[in-house]
XYZ file of C-alpha atoms in Angstrom:
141
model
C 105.570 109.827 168.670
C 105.930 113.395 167.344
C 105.041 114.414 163.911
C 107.613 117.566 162.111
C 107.121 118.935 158.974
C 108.687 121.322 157.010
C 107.367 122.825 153.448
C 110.190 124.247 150.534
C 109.010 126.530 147.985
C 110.215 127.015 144.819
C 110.257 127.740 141.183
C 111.613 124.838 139.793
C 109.019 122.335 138.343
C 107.764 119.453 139.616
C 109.586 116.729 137.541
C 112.928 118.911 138.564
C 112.588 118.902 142.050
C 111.438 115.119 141.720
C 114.369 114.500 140.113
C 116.577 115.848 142.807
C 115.024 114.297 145.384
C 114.590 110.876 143.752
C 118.283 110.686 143.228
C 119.243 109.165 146.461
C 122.837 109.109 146.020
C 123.349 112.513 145.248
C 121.699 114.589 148.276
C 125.139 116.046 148.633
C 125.701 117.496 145.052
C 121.818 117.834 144.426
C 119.731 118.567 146.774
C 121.130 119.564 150.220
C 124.608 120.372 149.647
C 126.686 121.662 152.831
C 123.845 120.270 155.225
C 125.057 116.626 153.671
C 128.537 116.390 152.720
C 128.379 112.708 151.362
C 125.998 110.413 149.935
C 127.126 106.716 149.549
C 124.837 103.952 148.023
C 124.408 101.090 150.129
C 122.514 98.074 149.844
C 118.484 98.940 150.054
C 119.642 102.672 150.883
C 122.245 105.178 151.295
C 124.666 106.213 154.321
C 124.740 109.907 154.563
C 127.352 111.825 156.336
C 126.034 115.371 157.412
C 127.649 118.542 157.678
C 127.798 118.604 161.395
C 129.638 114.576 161.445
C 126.462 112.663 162.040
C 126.676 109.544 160.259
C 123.526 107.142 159.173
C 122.549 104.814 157.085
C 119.256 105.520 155.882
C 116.809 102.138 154.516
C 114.674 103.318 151.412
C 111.085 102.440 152.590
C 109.272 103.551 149.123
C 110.168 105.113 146.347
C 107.098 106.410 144.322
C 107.074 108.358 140.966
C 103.664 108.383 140.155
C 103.306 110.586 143.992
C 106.942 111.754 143.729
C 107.236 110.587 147.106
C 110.398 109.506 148.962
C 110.188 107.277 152.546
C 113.195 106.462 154.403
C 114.179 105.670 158.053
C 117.450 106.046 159.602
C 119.692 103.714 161.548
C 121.888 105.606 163.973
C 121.583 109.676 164.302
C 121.302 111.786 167.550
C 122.441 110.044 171.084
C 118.430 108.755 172.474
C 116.728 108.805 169.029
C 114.825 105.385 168.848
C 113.027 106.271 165.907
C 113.054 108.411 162.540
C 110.731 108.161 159.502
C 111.205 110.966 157.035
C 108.879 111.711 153.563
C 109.685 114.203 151.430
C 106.764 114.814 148.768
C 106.522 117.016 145.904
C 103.369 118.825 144.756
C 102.849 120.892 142.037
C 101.896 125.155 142.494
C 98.834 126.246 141.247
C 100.765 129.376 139.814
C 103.872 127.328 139.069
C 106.668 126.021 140.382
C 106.600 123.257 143.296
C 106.572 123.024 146.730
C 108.415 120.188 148.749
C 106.550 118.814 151.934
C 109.050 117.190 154.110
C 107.373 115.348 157.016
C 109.424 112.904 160.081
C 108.014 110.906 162.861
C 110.463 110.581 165.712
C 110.632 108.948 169.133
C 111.014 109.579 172.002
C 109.318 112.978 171.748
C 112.207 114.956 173.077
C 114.253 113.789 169.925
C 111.736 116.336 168.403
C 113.669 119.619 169.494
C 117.058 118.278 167.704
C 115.182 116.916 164.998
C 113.250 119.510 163.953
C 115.898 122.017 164.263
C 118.497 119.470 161.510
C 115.108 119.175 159.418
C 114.863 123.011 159.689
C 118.551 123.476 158.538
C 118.150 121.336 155.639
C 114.911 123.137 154.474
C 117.445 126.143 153.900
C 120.127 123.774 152.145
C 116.962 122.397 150.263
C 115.653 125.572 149.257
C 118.877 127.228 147.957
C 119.816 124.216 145.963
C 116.444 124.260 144.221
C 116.739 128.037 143.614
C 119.498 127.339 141.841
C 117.660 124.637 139.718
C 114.663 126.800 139.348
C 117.354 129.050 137.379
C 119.021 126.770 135.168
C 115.493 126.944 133.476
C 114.107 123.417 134.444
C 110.857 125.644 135.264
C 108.370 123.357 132.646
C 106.717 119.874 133.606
């Protein structure tokens, strides 16, 4: 199994990007829009339809506000992929702001390449929806 993480920076507080992230039927308007272009609720999750057609349904695993931590898997995704486990975390700055560690497990280790590169694309999705939030002046805990 191979491990990928990617880390978003950003102004925007803590309890902001939390509340992005947390809102799992709005990754499309909120947090990655144009990487996802819908979000739809589904029973114990969400079905997410991304920019380039890839369609999953993605189980919440565990949704924690005390840690602002998000765990899902996905059922479906790239042609070989047996398994997915995404986290996305948020941590407070020391100087301010908030940074977002988003971490996956994936099998078989191949899927990594793919993967890593859709995880990669969303980090820059990710990061220019939270600049914009970091501007609307949600910048406070």
């Amino acid at each position: 199994m191979t491990s990928i993480a990617v880390e978003i920076s950003t102004e925007a507080s803590p309890a902001a990007v939390w509340d992005a992230i947390r809102d799992i039927g709005a990754l499309h308007t909120r947090l990655v829009p144009g990487f996802v272009v819908a979000t739809e609720l589904v029973p114990g999750g969400r079905r997410v339809t991304f920019g380039n057609g890839m369609v999953v349904v993605e189980p919440i695993i565990s949704l924690n506000d005390d840690l602002r931590r998000l765990v899902w898997t996905a059922q479906g995704g790239p042609p070989g992929l047996l398994h997915y486990t995404g986290a996305a975390q948020v941590y407070a700055k020391e100087t301010g702001g908030s940074r977002v560690v988003w971490m996956a497990d994936v099998l078989p280790d191949e899927a990594a390449g793919p993967i890593g590169a859709m995880m990669r694309e969303g980090a820059i999705a990710m990061n220019a929806a939270l600049t914009r939030l970091a501007k609307t002046g949600a910048t406070s805990e």
